[in-house]
Coordinates of C-alpha atoms in Angstrom, one line a residue:
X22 CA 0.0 0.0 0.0
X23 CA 1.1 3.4 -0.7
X24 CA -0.1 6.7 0.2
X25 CA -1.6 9.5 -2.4
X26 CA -3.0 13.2 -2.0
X27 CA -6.7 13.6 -3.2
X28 CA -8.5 16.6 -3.5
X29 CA -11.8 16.1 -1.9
X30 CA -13.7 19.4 -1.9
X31 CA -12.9 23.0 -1.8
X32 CA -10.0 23.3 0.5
X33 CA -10.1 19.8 1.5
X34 CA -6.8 17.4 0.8
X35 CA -6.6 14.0 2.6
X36 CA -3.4 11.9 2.4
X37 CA -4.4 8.5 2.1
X38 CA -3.6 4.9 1.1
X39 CA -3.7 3.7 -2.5
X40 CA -3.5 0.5 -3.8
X41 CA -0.6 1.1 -7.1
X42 CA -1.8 0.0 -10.2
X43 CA 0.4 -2.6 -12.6
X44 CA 1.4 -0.7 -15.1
X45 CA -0.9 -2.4 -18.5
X46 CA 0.6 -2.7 -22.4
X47 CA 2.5 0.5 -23.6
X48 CA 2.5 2.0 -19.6
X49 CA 5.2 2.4 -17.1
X50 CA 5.1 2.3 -13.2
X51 CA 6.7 5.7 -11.7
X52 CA 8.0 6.5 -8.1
X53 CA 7.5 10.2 -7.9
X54 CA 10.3 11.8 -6.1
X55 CA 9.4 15.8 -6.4
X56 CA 5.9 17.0 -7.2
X57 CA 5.8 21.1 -7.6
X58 CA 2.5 22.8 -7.0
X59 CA 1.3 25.5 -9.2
X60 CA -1.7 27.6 -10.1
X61 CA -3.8 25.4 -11.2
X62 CA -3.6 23.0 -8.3
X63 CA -4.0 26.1 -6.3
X64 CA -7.7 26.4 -8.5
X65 CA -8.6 22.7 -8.3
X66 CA -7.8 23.3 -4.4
X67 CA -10.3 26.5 -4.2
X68 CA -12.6 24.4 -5.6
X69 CA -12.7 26.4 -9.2
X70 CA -13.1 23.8 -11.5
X71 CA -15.0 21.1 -9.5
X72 CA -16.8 20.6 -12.5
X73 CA -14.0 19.3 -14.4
X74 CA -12.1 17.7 -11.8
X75 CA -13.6 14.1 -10.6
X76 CA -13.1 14.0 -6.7
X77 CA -11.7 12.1 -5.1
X78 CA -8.5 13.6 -7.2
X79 CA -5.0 13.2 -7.0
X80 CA -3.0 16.3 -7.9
X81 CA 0.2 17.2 -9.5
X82 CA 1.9 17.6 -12.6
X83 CA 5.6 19.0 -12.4
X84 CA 6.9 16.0 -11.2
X85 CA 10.4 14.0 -11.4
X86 CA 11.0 10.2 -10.6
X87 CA 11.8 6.9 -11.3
X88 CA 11.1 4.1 -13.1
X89 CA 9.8 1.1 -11.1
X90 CA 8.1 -1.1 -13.5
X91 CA 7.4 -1.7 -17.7
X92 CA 4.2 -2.8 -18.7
X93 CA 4.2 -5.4 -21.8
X94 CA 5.4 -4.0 -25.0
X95 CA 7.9 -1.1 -23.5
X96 CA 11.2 -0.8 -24.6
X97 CA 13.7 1.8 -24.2
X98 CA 13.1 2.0 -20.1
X99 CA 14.1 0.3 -17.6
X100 CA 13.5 0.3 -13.7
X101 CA 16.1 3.3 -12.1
X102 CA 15.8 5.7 -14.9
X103 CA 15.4 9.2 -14.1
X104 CA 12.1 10.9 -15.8
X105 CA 9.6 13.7 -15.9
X106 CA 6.4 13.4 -17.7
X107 CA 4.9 15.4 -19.8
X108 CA 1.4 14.6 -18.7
X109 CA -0.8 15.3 -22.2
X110 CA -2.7 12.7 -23.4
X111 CA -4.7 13.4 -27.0
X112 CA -7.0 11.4 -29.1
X113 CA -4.8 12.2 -32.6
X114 CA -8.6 12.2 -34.6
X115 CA -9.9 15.4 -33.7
X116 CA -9.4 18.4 -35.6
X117 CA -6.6 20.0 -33.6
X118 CA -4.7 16.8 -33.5
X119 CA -4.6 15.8 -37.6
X120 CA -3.4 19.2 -37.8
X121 CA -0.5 18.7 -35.7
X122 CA -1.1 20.8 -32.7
X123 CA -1.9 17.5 -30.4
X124 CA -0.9 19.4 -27.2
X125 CA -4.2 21.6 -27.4
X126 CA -6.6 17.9 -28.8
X127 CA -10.1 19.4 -28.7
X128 CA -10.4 15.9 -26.7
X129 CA -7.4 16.6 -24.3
X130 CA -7.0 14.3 -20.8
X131 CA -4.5 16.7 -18.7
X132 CA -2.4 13.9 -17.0
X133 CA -3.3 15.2 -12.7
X134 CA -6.3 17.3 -13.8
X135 CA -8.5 15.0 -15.7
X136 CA -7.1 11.8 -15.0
X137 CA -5.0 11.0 -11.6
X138 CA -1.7 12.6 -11.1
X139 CA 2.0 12.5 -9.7
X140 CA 0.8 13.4 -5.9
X141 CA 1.5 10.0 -4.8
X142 CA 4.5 7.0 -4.4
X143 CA 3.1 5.0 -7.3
X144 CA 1.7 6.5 -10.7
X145 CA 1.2 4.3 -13.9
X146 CA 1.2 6.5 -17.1
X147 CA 2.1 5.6 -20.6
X148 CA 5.3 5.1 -21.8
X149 CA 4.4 7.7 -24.4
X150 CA 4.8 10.6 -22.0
X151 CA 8.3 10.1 -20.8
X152 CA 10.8 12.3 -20.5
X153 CA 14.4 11.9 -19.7
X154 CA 16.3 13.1 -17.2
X155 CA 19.8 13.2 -17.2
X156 CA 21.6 11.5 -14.2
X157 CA 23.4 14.7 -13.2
X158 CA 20.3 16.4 -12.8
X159 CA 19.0 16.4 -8.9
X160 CA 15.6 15.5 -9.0
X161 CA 14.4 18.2 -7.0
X162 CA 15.4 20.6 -9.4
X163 CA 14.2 18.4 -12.4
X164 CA 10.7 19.2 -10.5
X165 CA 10.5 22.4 -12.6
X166 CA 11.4 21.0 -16.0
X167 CA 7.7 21.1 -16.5
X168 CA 7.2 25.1 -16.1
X169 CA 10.4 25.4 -17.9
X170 CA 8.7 23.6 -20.7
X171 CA 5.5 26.4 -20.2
X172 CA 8.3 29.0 -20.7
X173 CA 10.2 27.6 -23.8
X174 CA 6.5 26.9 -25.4
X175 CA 5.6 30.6 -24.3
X176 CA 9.1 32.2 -25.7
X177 CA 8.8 30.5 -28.9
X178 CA 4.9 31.4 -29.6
X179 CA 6.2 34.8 -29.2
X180 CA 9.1 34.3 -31.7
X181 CA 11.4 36.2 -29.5
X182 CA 14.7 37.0 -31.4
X183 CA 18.1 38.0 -30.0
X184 CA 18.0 42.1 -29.5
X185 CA 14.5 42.2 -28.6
X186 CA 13.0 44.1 -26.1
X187 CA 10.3 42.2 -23.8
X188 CA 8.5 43.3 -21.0
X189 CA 7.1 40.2 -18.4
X190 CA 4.4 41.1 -16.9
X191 CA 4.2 38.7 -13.5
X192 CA 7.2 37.8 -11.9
X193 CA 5.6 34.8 -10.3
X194 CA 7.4 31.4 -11.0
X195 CA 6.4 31.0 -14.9
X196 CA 6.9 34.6 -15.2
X197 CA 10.5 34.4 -13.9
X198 CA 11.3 31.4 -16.5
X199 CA 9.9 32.9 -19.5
X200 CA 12.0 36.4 -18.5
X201 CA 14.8 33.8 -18.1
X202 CA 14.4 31.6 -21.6
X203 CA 13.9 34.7 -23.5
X204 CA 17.0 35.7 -22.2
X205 CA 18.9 33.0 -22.8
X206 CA 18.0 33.5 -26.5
X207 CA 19.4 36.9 -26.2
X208 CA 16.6 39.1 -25.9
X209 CA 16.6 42.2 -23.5
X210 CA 14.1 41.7 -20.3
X211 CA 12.4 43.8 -17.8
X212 CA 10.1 41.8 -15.3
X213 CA 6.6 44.1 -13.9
X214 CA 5.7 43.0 -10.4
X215 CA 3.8 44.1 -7.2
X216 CA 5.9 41.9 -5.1
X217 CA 8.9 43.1 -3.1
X218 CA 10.2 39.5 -2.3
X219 CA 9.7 38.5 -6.5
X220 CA 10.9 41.5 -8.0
X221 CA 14.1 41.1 -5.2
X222 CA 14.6 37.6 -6.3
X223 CA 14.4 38.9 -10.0
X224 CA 17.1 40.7 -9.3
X225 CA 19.3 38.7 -7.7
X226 CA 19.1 36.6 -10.9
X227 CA 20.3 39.2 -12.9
X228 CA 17.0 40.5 -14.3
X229 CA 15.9 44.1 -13.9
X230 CA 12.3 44.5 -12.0
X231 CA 9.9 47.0 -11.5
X232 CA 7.4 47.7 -9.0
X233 CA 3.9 49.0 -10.8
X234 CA 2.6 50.5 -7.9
X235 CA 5.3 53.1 -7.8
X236 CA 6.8 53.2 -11.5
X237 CA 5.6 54.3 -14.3
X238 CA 6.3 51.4 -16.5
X239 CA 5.0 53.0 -19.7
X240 CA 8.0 55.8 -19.6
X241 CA 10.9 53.4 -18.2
X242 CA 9.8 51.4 -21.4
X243 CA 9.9 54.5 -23.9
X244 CA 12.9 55.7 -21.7
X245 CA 14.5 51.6 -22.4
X246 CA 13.6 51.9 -25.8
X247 CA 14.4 55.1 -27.1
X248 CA 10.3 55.8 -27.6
X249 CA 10.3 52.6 -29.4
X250 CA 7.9 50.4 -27.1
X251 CA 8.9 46.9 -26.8
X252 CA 8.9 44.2 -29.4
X253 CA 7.2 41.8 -26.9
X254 CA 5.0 41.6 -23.9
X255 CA 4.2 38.3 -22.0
X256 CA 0.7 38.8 -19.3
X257 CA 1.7 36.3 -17.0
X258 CA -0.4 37.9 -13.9
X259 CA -3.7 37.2 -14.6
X260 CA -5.0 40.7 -13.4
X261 CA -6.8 43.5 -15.5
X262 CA -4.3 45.9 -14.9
X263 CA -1.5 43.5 -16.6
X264 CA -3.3 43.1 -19.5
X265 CA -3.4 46.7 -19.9
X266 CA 0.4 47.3 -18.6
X267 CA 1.1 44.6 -21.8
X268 CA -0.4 46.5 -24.2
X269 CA 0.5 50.0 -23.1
X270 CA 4.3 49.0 -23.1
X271 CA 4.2 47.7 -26.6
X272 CA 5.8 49.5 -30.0
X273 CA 4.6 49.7 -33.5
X274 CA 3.8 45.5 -34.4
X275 CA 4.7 44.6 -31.0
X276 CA 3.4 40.9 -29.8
X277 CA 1.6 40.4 -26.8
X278 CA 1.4 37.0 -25.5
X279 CA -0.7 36.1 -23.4
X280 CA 0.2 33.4 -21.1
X281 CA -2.3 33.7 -17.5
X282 CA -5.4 32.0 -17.5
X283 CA -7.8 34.6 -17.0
X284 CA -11.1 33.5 -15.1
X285 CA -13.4 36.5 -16.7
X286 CA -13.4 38.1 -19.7
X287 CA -11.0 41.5 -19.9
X288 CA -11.4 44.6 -21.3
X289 CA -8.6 45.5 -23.8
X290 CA -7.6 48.6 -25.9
X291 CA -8.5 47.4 -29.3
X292 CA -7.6 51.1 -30.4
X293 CA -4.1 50.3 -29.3
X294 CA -4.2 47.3 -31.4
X295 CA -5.1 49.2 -34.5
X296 CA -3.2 52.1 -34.1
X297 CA 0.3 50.0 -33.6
X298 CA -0.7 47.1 -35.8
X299 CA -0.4 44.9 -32.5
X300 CA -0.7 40.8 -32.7
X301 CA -1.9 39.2 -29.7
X302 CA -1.1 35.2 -29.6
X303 CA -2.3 32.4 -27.2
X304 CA -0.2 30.4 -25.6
X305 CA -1.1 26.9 -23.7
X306 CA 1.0 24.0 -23.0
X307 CA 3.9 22.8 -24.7
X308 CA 5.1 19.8 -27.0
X309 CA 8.0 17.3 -26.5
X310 CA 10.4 19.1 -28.0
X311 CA 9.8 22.4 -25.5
X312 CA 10.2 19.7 -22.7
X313 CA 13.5 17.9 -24.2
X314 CA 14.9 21.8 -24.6
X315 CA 13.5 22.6 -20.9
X316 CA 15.5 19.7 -19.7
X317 CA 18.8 20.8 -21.0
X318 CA 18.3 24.6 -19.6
X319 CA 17.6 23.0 -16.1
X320 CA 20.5 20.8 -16.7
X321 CA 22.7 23.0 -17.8
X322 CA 22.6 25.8 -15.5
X323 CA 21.0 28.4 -17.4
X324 CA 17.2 27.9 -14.9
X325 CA 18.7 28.4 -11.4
X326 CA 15.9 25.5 -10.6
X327 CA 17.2 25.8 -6.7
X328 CA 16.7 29.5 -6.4
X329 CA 13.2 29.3 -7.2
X330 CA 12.5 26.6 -4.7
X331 CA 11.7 27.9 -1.4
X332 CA 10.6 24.5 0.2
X333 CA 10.3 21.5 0.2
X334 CA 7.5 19.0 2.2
X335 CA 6.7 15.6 3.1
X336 CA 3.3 14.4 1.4
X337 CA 1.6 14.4 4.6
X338 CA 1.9 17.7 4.7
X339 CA 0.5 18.4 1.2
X340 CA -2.3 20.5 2.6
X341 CA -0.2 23.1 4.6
X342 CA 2.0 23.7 1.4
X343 CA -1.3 24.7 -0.5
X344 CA -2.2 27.2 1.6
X345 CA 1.7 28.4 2.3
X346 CA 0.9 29.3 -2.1
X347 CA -2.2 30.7 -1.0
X348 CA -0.6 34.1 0.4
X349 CA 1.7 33.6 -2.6
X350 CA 3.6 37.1 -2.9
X351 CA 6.6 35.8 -0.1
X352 CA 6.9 32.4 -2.0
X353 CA 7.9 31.1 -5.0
X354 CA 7.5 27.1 -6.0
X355 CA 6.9 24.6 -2.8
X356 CA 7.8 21.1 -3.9
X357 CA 6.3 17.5 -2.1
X358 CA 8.8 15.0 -1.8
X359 CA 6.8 11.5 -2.1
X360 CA 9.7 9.7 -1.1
X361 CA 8.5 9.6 2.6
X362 CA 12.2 10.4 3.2
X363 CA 12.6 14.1 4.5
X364 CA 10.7 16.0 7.2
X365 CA 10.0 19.1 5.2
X366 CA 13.0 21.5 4.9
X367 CA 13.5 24.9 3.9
X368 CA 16.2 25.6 1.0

């Protein structure tokens, strides 16, 4: 028997046994080492989409592991190896898919949204959605290849080029990643947040931040820019006023992408759009190839994965990390080790 975190209701986690199930033809059985918690659990959690998600629900995407067992028919991975998954599962008949775009399947099963996640010791998934890790990689840190992937997916909907100005807007934890991809592919970065303790750790990664409670972003961007606006603007904070900070900081056939899900609909200064020729572009998800290039910048260096971890928890304690993320402005990415091995540390 092994233990699992299920979403019951709003607000309501339980840690409980579950009985692992054999991994079938084509699947693999996974011991989950690291399981991050984003914004979407946070939603699930709040009870938001209770009428997509099938309680009793176990959580968790942005997950690293192991290899325990093969199903029939698996080759290429055997028990010990390091992996993330990337937890998409499409029908490849609907429209969307014979196109080619099967990460956004009209008929999509989000892998610990729609069907059970990596919140547990023992997760069968298919083969199919393996990743791998490289054995250098600590697999704490290999817990954020999956937002990683969410930022190289953003960064290349947006087409950003070396030279290019772009303004994030959200310095949360996929904020910080997509200011840090786009500069690794040489653009120029400025990160827009309320928060003292983000914009602080921002800048201790090398990134400039600014507060838009205080600064006027609009003329450090012209200032930046030499009246230009920027090239490209990512809305990564889900808030009204971002969406209108990302379009206002934009130059003649600037790019917004937008990248938070918002819950309502938004006004937005369609004038703005005309007048500056302006392209707005949607970005959800990622493909295999985002999450093989996510894996080498976490490898590699270029993600400071440990600097935007600021804890880490046994799975008992599941619940108390979800509303830690609930104040959210003084923390960045809380991970669950499933491991049963530490006692909840800070790092």
């Amino acid at each position: 028997m092994t233990l699992a975190v299920r979403y019951i209701s709003a607000r309501t986690l339980d840690t409980a046994p579950a009985e692992p199930s054999s991994p079938g033809p084509g699947e693999v059985e996974l011991a989950p080492a690291f399981v991050g918690i984003c914004g979407t659990d946070l939603h699930i959690f709040h009870g938001d989409m209770d009428a997509r998600v099938a309680a009793p629900a176990v959580l968790g995407h942005e997950m690293s592991g192991r290899v325990v067992r093969v199903g029939p028919g698996v080759e290429g991975w055997r028990p010990g190896d390091a992996v993330t998954v990337m937890p998409l599962r499409w029908d490849d008949t609907c429209p969307a898919c014979l196109a080619g775009h099967q990460h956004i399947c009209q008929h999509l099963d989000f892998i610990g949204i729609d069907s059970p996640g990596a919140m547990q010791q023992r997760w069968t998934v298919p083969a199919s959605t393996l990743i791998r890790l490289p054995d250098t990689l600590p697999l704490d840190l290999a817990a954020l290849v999956e937002p990683t992937a969410v930022a190289v997916h953003d960064v290349g909907r947006a087409k950003v080029t070396e030279g290019e100005k772009v303004v994030v807007v959200g310095g949360g934890p996929v904020g910080i990643l997509i200011a840090l991809v786009a500069r690794a592919t040489g653009a120029e970065v400025r990160v827009v947040e309320l928060s003292a303790h983000r914009r602080l750790l921002a800048e201790e990664l090398g990134l400039t931040a600014w507060d838009p409670a205080d600064d006027d972003v609009s003329a450090l961007v012209q200032q930046w820019t030499g009246d230009a606006g920027a090239d490209v603007a990512f809305e990564v904070s889900g808030a009204a006023g971002g969406v209108d900070t990302a379009v206002d900081v934009l130059g003649v056939r600037g790019r917004l992408c937008l990248v938070a899900i918002h819950p309502r609909p938004r006004e937005v200064n369609l004038h703005r759009f005309f007048w500056r020729e302006l392209t707005l572009i949607g970005a959800r998800l990622y493909d295999r190839s985002d999450f093989e290039r996510a894996v080498t910048l976490v490898a590699d260096g270029t993600i400071p994965a440990g600097r935007l971890i600021s804890k880490v928890v046994p799975l008992t304690e599941a619940r108390a990390a979800f509303e830690a993320l609930e104040g959210g402005s003084d923390v960045m990415k809380i991970l669950v080790d499933c491991t049963g091995d530490t006692e909840g540390v800070a790092v």
